[in-house]
Short mmCIF file of C-alpha atoms in Angstrom, two decimals:
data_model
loop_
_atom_site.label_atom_id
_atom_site.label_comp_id
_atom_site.label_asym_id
_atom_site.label_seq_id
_atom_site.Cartn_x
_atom_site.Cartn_y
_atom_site.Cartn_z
CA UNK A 1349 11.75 15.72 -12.93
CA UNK A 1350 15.47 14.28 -12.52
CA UNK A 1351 16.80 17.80 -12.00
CA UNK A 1352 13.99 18.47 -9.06
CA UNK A 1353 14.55 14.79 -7.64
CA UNK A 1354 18.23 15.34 -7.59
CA UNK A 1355 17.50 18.60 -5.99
CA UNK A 1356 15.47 17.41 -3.10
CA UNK A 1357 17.93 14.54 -2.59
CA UNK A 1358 20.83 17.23 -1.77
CA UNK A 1359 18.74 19.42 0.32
CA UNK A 1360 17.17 16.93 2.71
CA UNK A 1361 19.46 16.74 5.07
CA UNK A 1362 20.36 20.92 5.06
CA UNK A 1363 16.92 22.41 4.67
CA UNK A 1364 14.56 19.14 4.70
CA UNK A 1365 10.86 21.60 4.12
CA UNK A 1366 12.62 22.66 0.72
CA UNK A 1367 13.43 19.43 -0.19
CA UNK A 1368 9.86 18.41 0.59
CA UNK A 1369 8.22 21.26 -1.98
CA UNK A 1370 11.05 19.71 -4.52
CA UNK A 1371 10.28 16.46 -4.69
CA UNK A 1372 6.55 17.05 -4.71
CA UNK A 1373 6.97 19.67 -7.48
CA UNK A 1374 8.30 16.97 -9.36
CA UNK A 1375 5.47 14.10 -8.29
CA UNK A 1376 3.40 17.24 -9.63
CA UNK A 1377 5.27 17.29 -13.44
CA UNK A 1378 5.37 13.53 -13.48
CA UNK A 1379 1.66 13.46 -12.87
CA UNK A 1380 0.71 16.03 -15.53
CA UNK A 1381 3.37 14.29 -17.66
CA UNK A 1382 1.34 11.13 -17.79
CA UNK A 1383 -1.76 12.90 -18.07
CA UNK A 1384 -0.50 14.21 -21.58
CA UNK A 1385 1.01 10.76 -22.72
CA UNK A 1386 -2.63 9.51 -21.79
CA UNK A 1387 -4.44 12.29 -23.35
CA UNK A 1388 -2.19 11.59 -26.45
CA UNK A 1389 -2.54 7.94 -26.55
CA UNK A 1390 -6.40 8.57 -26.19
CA UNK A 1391 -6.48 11.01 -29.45
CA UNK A 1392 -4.50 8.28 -31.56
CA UNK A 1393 -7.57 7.02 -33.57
CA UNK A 1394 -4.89 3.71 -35.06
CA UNK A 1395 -6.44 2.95 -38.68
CA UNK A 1396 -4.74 -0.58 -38.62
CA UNK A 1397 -3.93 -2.92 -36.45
CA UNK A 1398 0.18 -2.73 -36.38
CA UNK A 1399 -1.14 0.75 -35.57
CA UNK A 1400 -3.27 -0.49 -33.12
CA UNK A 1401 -0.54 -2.97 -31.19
CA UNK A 1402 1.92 0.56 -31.26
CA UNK A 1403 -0.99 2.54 -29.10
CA UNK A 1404 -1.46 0.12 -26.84
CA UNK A 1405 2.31 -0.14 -26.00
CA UNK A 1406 2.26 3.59 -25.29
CA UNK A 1407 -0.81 3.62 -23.63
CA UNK A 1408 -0.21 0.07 -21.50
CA UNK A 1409 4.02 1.21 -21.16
CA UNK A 1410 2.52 5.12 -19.48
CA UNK A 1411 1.22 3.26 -16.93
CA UNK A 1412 3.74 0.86 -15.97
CA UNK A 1413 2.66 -2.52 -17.44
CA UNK A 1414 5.07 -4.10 -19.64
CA UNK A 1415 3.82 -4.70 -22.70
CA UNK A 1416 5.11 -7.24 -25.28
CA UNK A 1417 3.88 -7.82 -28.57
CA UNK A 1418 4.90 -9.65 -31.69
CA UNK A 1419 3.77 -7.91 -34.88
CA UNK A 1420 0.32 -8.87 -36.48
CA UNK A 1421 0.39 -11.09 -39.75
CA UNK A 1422 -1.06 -9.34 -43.10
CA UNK A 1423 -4.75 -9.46 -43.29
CA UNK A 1424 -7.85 -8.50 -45.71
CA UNK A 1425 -8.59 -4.92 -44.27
CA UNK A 1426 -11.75 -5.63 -42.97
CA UNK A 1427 -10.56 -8.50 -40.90
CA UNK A 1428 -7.40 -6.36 -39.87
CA UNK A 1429 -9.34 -3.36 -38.79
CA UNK A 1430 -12.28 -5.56 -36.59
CA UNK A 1431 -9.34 -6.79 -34.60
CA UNK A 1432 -7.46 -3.79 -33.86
CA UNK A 1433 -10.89 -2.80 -32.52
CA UNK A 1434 -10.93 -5.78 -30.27
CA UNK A 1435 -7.29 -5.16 -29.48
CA UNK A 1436 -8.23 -1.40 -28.37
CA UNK A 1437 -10.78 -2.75 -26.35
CA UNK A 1438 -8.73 -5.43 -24.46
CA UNK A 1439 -6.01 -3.18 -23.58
CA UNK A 1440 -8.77 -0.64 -22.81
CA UNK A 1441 -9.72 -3.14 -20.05
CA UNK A 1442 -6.32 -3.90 -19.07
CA UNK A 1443 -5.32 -0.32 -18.59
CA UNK A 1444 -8.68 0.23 -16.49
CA UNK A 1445 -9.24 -2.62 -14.66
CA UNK A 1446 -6.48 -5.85 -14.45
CA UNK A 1447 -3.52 -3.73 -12.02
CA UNK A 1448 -1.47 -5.87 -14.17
CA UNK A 1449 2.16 -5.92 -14.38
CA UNK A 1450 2.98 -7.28 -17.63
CA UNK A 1451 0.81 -7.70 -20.70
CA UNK A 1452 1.32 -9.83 -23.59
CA UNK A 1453 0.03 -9.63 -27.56
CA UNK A 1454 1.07 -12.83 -29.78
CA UNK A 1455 -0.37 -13.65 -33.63
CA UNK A 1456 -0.72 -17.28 -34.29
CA UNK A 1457 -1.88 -18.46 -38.09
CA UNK A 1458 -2.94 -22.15 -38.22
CA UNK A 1459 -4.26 -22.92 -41.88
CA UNK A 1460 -6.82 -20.49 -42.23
CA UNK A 1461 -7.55 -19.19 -38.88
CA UNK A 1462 -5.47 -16.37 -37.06
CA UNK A 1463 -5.31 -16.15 -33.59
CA UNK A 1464 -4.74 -12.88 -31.34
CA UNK A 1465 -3.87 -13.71 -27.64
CA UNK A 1466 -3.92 -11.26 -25.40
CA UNK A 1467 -3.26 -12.10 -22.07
CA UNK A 1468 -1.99 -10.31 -18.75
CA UNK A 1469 -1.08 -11.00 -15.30
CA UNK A 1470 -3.27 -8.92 -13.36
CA UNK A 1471 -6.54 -9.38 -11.19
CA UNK A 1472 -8.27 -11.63 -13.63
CA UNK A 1473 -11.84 -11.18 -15.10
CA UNK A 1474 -13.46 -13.52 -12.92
CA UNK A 1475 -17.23 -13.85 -13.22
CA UNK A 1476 -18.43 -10.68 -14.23
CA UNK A 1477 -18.55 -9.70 -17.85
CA UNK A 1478 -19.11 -5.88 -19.40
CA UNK A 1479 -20.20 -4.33 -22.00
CA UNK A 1480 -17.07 -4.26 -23.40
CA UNK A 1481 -16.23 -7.66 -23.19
CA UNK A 1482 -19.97 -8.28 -25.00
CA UNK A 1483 -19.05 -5.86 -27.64
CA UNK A 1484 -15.43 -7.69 -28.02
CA UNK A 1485 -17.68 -11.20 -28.58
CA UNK A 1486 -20.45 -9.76 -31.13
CA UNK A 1487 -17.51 -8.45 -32.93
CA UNK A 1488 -15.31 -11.42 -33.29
CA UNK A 1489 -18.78 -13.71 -33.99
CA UNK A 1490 -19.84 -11.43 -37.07
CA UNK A 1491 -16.53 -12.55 -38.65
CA UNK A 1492 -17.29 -15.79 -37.59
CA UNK A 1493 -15.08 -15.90 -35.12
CA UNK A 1494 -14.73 -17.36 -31.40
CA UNK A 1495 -13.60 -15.66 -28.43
CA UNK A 1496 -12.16 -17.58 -25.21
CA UNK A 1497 -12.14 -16.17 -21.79
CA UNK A 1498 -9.47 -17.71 -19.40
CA UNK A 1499 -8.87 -16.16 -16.22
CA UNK A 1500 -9.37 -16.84 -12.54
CA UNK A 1501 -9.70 -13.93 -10.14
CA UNK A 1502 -6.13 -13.23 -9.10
CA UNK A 1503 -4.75 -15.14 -11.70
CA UNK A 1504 -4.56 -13.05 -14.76
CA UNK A 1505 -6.68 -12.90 -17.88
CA UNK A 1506 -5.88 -14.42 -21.21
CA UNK A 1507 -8.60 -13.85 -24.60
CA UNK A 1508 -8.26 -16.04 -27.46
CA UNK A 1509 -9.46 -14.63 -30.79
CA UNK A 1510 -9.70 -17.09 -33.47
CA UNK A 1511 -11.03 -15.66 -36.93
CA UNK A 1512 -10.80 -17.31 -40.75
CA UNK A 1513 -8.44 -15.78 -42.34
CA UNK A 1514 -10.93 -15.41 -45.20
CA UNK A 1515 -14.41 -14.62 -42.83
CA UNK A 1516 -17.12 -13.72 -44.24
CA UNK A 1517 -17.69 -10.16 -43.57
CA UNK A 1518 -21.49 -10.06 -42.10
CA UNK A 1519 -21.15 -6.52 -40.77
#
């Protein structure tokens, strides 16, 4: 892509048509590029959830939202592997639908409750909720678990997920 862009560059003043196949040759490789880190990203079936916050880096990073996460505390496995569902969900959603800029993964352990925030500055969820989102909730409630929705239309989106530590695993 560099080689082709740097190609173009010299070659638009001297023979601007070339220069013109160049640089869309190279929109062409960039485009099939990303299609392969998607397709990639998409195969990744993440066990875990420190597996989980590493695919969703790829995945939100290949198309250009900055993603920043701290690392996920240790967890019993059947707590750890509900929420790396939720968290492939979530950035499922923010890949799809926020146009968001940044995104942002933090852990918090109070006690016996862990919360997963993950929150972005895109269009916001507003008033409509999907299936998704519904499947996120039913999820985080059979752990006994609550899940907060924040986000105005414009404004971003932020989800809350706060689980015991110790839940007890109803499904």
């Amino acid at each position: 892509i560099t080689l082709k862009l740097e190609l173009s560059r010299k070659l638009a003043d001297s023979d601007p048509q070339r220069s013109r196949t160049e640089a869309n040759e190279a929109e062409t490789v960039a485009r099939e590029a990303l299609a392969q880190v998607r397709a990639a990203v998409t195969g990744m079936r993440a066990t875990d959830l420190h597996g989980e916050v590493a695919s969703a880096g790829l995945l939100l990073e290949s198309s250009g939202v900055a993603w920043q996460a701290t690392l996920p505390p240790l967890l019993p496995a059947a707590l750890d592997s509900a929420l790396a569902l939720v968290l492939r969900e979530a950035v499922t959603n923010i890949g799809r639908h926020a146009h968001a800029r940044t995104a942002r993964l933090q852990f918090m352990v109070a006690g016996d409750v862990v919360q997963m925030i993950i929150s972005d500055d895109g269009r916001g969820v507003g008033k409509r909720r999907g299936n998704g989102l519904t499947g996120m909730r039913e999820r985080v409630e059979a752990l006994d678990g609550v899940l907060s929705i924040e986000g105005e239309k414009g404004m971003g989106t932020q989800l809350t997920i706060s689980v015991p530590m110790t839940p007890e695993q109803g499904a």
